[in-house]
PDB file of C-alpha atoms and ligand atoms in Angstrom:
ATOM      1  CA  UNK A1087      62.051  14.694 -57.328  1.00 85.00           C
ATOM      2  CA  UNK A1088      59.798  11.455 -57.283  1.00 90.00           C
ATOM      3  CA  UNK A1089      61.213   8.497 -57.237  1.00 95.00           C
ATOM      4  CA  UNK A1090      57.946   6.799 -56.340  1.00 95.00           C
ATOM      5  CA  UNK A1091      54.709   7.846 -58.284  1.00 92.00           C
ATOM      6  CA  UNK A1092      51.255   6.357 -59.285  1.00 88.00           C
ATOM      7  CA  UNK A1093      49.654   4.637 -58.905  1.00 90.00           C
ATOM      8  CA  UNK A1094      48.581   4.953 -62.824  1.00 88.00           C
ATOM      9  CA  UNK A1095      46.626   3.303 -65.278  1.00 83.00           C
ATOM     10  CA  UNK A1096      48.772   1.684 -67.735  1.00 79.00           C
ATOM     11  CA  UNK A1097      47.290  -0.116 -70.833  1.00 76.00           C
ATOM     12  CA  UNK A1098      49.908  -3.059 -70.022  1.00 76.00           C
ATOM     13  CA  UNK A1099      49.402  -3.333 -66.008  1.00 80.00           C
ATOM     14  CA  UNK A1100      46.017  -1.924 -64.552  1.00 83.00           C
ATOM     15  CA  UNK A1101      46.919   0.206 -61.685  1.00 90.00           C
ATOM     16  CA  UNK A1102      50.702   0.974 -61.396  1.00 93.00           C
ATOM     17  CA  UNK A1103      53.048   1.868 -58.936  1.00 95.00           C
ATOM     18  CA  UNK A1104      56.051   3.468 -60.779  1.00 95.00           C
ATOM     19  CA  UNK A1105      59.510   3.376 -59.582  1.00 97.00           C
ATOM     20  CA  UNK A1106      62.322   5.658 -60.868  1.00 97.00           C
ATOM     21  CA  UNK A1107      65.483   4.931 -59.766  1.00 97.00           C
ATOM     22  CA  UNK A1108      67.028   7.513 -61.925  1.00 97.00           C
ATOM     23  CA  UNK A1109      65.150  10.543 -62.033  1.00 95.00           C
ATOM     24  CA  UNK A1110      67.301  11.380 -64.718  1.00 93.00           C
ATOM     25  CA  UNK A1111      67.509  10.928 -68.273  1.00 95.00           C
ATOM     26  CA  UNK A1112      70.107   8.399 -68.275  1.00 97.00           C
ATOM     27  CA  UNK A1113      70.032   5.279 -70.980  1.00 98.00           C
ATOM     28  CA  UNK A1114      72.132   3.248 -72.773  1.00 98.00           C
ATOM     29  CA  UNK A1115      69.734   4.207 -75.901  1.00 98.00           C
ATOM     30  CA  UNK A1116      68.456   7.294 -77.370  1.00 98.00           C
ATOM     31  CA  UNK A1117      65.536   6.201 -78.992  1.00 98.00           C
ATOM     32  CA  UNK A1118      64.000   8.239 -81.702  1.00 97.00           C
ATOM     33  CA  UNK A1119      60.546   8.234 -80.406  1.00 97.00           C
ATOM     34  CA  UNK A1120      61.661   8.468 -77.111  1.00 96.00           C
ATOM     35  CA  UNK A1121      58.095  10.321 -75.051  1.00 91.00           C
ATOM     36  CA  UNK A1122      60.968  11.594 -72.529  1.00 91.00           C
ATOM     37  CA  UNK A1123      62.807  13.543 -75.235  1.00 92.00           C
ATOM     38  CA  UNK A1124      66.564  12.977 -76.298  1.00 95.00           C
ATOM     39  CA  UNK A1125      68.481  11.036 -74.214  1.00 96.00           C
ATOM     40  CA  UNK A1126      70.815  13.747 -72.411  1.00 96.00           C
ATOM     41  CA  UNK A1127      73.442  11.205 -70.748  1.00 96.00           C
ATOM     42  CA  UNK A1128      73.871   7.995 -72.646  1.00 97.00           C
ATOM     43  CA  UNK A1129      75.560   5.663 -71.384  1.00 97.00           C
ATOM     44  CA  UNK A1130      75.785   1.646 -70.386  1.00 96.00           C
ATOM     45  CA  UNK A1131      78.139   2.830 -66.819  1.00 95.00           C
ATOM     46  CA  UNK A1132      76.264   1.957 -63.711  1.00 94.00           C
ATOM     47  CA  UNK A1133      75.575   3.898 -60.402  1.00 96.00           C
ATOM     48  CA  UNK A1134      73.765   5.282 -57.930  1.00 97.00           C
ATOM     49  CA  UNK A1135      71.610   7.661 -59.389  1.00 96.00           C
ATOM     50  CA  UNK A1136      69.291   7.927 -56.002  1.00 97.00           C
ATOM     51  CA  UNK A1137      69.829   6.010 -52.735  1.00 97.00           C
ATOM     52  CA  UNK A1138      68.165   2.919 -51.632  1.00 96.00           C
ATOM     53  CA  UNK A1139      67.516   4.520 -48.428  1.00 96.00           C
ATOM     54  CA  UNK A1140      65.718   7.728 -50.028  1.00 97.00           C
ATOM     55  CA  UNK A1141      64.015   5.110 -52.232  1.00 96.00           C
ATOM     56  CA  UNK A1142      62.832   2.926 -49.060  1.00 95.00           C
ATOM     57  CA  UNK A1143      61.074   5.962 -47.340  1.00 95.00           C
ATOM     58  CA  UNK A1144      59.472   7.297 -50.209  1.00 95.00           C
ATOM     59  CA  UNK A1145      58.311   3.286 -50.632  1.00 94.00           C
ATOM     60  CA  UNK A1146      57.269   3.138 -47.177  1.00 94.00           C
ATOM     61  CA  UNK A1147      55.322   6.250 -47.069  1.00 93.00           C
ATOM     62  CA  UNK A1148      53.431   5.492 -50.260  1.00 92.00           C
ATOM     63  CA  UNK A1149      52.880   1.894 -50.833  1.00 88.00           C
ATOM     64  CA  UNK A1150      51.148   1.608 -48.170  1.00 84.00           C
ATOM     65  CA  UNK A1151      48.344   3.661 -48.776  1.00 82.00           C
ATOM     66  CA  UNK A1152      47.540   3.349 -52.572  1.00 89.00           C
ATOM     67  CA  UNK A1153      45.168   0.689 -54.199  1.00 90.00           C
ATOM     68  CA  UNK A1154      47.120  -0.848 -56.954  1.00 93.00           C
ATOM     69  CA  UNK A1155      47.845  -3.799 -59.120  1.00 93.00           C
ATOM     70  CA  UNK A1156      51.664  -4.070 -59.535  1.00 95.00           C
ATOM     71  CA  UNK A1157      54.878  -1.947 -58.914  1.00 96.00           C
ATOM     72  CA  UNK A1158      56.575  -1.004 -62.125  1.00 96.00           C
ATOM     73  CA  UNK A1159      60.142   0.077 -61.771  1.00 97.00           C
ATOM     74  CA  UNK A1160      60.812   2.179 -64.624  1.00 94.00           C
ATOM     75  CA  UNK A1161      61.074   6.133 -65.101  1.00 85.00           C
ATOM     76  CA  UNK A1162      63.265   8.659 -66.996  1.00 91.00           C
ATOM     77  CA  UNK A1163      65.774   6.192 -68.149  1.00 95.00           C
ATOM     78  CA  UNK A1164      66.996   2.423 -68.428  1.00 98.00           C
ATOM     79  CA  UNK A1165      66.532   1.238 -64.224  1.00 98.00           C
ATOM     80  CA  UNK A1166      69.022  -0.999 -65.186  1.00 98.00           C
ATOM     81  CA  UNK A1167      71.624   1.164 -64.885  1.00 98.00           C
ATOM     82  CA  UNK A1168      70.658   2.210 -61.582  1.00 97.00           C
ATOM     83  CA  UNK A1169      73.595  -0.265 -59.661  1.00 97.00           C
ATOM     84  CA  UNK A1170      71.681  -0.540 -56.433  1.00 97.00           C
ATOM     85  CA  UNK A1171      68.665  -2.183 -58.412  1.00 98.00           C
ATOM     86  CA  UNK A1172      68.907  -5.514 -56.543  1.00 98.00           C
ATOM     87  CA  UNK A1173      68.571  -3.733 -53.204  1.00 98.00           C
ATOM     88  CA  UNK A1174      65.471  -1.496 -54.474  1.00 98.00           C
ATOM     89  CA  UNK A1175      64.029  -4.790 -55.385  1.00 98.00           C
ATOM     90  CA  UNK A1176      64.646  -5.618 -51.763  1.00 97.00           C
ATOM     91  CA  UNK A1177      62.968  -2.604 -50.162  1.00 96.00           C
ATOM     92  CA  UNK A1178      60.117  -3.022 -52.832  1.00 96.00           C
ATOM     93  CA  UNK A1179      59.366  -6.625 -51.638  1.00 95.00           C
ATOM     94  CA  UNK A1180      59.941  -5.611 -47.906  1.00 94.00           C
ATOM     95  CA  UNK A1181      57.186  -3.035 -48.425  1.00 94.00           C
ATOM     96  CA  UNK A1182      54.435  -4.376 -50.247  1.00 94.00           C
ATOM     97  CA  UNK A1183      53.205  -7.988 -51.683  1.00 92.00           C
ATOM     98  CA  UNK A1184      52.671  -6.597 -55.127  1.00 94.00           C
ATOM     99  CA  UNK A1185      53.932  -8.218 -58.304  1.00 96.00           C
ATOM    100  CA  UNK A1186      57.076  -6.314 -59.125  1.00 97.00           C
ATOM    101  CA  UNK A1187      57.539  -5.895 -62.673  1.00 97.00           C
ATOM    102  CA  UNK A1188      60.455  -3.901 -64.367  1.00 97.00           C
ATOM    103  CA  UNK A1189      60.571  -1.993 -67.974  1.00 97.00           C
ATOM    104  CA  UNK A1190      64.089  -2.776 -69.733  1.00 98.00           C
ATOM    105  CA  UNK A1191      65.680  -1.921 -73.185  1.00 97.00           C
ATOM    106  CA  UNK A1192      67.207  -5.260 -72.853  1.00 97.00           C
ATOM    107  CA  UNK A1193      70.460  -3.827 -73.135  1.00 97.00           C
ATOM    108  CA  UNK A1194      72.277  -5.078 -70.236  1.00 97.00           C
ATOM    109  CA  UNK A1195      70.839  -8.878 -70.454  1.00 97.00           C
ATOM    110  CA  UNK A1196      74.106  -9.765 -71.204  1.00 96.00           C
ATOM    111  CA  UNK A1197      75.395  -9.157 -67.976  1.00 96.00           C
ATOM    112  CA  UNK A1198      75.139 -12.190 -65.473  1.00 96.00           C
ATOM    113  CA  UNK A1199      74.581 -10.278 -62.278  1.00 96.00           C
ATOM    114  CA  UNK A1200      71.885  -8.250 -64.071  1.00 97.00           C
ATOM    115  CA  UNK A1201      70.363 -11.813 -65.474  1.00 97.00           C
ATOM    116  CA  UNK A1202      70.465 -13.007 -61.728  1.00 97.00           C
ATOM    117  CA  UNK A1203      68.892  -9.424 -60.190  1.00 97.00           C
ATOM    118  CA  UNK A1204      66.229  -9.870 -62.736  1.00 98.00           C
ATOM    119  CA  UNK A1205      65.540 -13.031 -61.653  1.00 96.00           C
ATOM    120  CA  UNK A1206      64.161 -11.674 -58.355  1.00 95.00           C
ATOM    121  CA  UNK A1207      61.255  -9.904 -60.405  1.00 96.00           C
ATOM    122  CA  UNK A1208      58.186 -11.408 -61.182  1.00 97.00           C
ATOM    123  CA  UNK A1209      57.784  -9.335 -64.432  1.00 97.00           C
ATOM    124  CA  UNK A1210      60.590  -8.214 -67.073  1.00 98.00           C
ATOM    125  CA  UNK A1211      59.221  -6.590 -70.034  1.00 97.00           C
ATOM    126  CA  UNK A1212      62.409  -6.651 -72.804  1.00 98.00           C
ATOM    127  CA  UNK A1213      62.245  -3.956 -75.612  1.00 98.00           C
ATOM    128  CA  UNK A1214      62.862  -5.245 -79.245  1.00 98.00           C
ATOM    129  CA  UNK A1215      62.221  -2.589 -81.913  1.00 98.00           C
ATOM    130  CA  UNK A1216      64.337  -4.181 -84.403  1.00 98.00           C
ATOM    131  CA  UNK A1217      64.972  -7.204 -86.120  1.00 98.00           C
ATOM    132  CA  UNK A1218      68.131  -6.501 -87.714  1.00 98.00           C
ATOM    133  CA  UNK A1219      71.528  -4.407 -86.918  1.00 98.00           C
ATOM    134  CA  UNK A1220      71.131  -1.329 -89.000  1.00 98.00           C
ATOM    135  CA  UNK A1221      67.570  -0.800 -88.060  1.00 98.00           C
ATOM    136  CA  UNK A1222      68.509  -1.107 -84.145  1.00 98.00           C
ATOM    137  CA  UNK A1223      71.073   1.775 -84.869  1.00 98.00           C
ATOM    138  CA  UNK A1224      68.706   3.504 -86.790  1.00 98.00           C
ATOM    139  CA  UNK A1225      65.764   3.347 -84.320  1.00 98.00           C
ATOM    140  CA  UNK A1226      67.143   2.736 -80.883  1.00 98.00           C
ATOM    141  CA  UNK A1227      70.330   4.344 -81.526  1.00 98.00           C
ATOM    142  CA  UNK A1228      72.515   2.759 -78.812  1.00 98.00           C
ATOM    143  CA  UNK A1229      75.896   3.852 -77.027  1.00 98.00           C
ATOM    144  CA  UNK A1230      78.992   2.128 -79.118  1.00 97.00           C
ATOM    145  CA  UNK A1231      79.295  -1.150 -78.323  1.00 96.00           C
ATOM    146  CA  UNK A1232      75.762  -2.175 -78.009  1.00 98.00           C
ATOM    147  CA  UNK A1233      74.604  -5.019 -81.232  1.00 98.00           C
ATOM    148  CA  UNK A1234      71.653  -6.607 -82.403  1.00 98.00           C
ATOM    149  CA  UNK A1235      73.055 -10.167 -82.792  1.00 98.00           C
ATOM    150  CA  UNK A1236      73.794  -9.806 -78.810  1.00 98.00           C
ATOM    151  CA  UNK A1237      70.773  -8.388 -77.225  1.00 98.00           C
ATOM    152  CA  UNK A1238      68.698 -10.769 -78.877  1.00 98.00           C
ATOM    153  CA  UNK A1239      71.057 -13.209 -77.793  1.00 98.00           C
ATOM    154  CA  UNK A1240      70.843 -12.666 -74.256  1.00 98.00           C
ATOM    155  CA  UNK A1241      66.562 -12.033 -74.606  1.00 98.00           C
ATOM    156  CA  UNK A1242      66.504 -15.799 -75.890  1.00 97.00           C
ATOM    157  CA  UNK A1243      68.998 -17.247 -72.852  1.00 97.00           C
ATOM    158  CA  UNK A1244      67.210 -15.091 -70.348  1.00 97.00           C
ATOM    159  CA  UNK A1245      63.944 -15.914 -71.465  1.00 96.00           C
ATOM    160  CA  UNK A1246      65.063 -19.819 -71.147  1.00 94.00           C
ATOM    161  CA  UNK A1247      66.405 -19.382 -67.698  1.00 94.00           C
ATOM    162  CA  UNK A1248      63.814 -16.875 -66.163  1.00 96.00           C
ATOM    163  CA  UNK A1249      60.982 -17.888 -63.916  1.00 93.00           C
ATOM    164  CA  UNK A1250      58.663 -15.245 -64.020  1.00 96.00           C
ATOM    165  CA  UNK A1251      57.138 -13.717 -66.986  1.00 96.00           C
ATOM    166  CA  UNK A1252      59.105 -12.301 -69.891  1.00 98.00           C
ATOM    167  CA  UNK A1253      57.496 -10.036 -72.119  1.00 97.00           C
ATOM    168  CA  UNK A1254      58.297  -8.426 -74.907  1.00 98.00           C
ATOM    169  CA  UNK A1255      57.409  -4.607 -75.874  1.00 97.00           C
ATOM    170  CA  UNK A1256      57.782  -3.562 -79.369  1.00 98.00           C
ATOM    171  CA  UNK A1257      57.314   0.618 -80.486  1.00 98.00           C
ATOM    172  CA  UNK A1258      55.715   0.493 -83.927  1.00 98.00           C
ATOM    173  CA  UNK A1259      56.687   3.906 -86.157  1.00 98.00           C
ATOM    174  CA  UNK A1260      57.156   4.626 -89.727  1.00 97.00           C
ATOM    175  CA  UNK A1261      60.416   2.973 -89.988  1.00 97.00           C
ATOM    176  CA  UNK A1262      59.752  -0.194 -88.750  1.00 98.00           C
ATOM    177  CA  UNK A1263      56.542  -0.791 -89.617  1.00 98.00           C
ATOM    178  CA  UNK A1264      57.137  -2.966 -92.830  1.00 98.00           C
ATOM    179  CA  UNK A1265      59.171  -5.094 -90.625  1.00 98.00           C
ATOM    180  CA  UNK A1266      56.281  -6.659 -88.579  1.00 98.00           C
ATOM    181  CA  UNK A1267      56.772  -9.624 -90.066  1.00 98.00           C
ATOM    182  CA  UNK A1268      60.353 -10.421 -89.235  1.00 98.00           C
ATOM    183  CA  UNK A1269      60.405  -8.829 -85.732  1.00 98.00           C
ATOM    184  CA  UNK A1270      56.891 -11.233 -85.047  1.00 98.00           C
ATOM    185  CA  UNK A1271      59.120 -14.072 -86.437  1.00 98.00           C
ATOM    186  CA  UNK A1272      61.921 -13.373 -83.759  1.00 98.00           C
ATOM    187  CA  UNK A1273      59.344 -12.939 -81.031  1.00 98.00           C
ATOM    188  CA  UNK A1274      57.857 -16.244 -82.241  1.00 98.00           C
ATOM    189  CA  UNK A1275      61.483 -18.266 -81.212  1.00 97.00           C
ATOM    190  CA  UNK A1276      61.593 -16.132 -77.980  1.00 97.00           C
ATOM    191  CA  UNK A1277      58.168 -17.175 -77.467  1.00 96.00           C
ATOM    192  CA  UNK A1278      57.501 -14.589 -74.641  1.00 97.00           C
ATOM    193  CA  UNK A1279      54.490 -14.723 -72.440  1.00 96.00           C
ATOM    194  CA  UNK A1280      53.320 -11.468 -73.917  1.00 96.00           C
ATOM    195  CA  UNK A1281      54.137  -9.236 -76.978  1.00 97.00           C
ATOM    196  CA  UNK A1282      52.809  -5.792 -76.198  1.00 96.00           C
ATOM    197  CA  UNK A1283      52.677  -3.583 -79.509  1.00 96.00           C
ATOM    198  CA  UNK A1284      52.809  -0.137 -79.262  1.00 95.00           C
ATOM    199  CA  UNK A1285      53.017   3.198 -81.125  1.00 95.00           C
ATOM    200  CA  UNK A1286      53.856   6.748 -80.030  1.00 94.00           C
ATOM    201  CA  UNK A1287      50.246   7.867 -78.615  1.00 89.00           C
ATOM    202  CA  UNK A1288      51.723  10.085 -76.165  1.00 83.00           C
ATOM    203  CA  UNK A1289      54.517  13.247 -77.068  1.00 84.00           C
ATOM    204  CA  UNK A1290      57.067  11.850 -79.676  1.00 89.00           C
ATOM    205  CA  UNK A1291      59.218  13.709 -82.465  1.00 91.00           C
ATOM    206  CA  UNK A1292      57.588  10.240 -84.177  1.00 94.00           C
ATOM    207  CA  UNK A1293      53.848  10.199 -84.964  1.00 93.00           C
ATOM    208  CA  UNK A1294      51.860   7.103 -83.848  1.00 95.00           C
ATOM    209  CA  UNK A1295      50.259   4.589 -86.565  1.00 96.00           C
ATOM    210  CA  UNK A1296      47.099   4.583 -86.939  1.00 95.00           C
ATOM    211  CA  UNK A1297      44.715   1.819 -85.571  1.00 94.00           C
ATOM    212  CA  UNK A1298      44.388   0.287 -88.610  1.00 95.00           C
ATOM    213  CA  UNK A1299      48.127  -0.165 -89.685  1.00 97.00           C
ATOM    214  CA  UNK A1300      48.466  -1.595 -85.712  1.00 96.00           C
ATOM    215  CA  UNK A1301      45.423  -4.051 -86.329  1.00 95.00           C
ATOM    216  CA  UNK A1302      47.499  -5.195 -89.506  1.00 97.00           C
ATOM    217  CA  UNK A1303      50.784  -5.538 -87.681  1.00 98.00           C
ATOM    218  CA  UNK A1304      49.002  -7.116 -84.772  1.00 97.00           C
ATOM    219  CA  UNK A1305      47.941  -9.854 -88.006  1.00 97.00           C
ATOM    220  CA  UNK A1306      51.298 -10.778 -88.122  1.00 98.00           C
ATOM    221  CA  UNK A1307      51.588 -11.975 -84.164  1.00 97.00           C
ATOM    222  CA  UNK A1308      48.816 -14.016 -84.691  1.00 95.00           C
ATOM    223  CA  UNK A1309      49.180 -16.881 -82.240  1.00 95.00           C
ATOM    224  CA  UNK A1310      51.338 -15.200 -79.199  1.00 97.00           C
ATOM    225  CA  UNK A1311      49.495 -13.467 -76.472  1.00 94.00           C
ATOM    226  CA  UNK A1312      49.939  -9.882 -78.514  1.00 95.00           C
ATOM    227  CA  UNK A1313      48.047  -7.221 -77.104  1.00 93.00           C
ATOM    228  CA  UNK A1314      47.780  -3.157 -78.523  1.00 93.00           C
ATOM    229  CA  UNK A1315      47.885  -0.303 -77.580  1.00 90.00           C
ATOM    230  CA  UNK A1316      44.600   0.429 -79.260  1.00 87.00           C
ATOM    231  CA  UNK A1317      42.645  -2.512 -77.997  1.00 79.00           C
ATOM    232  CA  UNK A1318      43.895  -3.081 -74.926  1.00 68.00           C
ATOM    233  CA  UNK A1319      40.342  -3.218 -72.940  1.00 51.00           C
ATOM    234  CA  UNK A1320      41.474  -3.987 -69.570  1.00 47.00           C
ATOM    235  CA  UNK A1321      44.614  -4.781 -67.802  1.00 44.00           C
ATOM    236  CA  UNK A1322      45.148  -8.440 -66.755  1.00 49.00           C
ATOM    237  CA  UNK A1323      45.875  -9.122 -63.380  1.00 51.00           C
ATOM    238  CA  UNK A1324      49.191  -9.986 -62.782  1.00 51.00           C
ATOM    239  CA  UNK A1325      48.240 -12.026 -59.005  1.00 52.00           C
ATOM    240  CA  UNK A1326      46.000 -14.258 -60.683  1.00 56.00           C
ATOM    241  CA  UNK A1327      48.447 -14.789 -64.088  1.00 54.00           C
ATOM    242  CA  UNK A1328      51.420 -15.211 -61.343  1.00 57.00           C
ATOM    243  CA  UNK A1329      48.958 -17.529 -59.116  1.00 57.00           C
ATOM    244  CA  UNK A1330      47.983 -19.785 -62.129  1.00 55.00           C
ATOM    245  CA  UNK A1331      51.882 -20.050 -63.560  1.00 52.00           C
ATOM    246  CA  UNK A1332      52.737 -21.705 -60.112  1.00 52.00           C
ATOM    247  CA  UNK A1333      49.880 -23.779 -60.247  1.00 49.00           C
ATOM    248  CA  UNK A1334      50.884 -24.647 -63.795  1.00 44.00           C
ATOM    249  CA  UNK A1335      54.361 -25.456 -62.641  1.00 42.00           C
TER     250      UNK A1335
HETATM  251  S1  SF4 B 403      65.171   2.866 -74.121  1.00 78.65           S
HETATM  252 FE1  SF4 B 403      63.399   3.898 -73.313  1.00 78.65          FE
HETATM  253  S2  SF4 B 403      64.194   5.615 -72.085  1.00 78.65           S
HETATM  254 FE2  SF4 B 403      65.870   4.859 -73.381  1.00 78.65          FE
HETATM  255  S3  SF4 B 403      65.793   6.193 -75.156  1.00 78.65           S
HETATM  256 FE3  SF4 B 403      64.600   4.355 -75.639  1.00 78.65          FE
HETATM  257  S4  SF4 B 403      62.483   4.867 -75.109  1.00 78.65           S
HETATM  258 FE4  SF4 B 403      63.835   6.410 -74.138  1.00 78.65          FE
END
């Protein structure tokens, strides 16, 4: 079991650290082009999937030895299920001066403690596939109880609130691909401080679109920082994006 892995090139970060604190496929979604398969225990309940204190050695005995560009807490699941995330964070930030950026499917936003965990990360990137009810349930597929209306809600209020960078990561497939125009519109009122767009190029029951649909859905984005999958030439680097936002005030 790894709960610490990398560091790896990621088209969004440069060289990543990864984080699981699952190691399990545990979400509150079950995604149809999820690259980790079916989700085999949904669910919105928190716990401790692995300890803080297994999490802190494996930290402490590879941080210190890898080149790399960020920490990315992510993994098999949704790490915000994982109820000993705030103290991870912790033993992250004890360990290493990296940026510290997290992977959500912005389903527990809602939830003030998570809001105020989050807060301690310098980088939350917030999934939005859809930009209506009926497509959420048909894409992302959530536990009961989960809605639209709400997540996107709590995206907007967070993204108001939060001092670090929100971004917002969109997975482009056949079924939501004619809707690049209303989901750009919604990310146009969050105004995040990146869209990444995205399409299965990896294993997926759901084939990937090809560059040229992306380039036109990228079209529609036109004027936020929207980056591709297909044409994302180099990672930014998240010290000097971090530096220049405290500069910025
Ligand atoms: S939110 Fe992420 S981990 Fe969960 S089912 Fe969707 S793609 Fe898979």
């Amino acid at each position: 079991m790894k709960t610490v892995f990398g560091p790896v090139s990621s088209w969004r970060f440069g060289r990543s650290v990864g984080v699981d604190p699952l190691c399990r496929n545990a979400c509150s979604f079950d995604c149809i082009y999820c690259q980790v398969g079916p989700t085999l225990d949904k669910t919105i309940q928190n716990d401790v999937f692995i300890s803080t204190d297994r999490i802190k050695e494996d930290l402490k005995r590879i941080l210190p030895g890898v080149s790399a560009d960020i920490v990315t807490i992510s993994g098999y699941g949704e790490p915000t299920l994982a109820e000993n995330l705030d103290e991870i964070i912790e033993a992250v930030k004890e360990v290493t001066d990296l940026p510290v950026a997290i992977l959500t499917n912005s389903s527990t936003l809602s939830l003030g403690k998570m809001r105020r965990i989050l807060n301690e990360i310098d980088v939350v990137v917030a999934k939005l596939d859809a930009p209506d009810e009926s497509l959420f349930e048909e894409i992302n597929r959530p536990v009961k109880g989960l809605h639209f209306g709400n997540i996107l809600k709590w995206i907007k209020k967070f993204k108001s609130s939060f001092n670090g960078r929100l971004e917002l990561q969109t997975m482009f497939i056949e079924k939501n691909k004619d809707y690049a125009g209303e989901l750009a519109k919604i990310a146009a009122e969050i105004q995040p401080d990146s869209v990444y767009i995205n399409t299965p190029l990896r294993h997926s029951l759901e084939g990937p679109l090809s560059e040229s649909q992306m380039s036109e859905i990228e079209g529609y984005f036109e004027g936020l920082n929207v980056s591709s999958v297909y044409n994302s030439k180099k990672y930014r680097s998240y010290k000097e994006m971090l530096k220049r936002r405290s500069i910025e005030g």
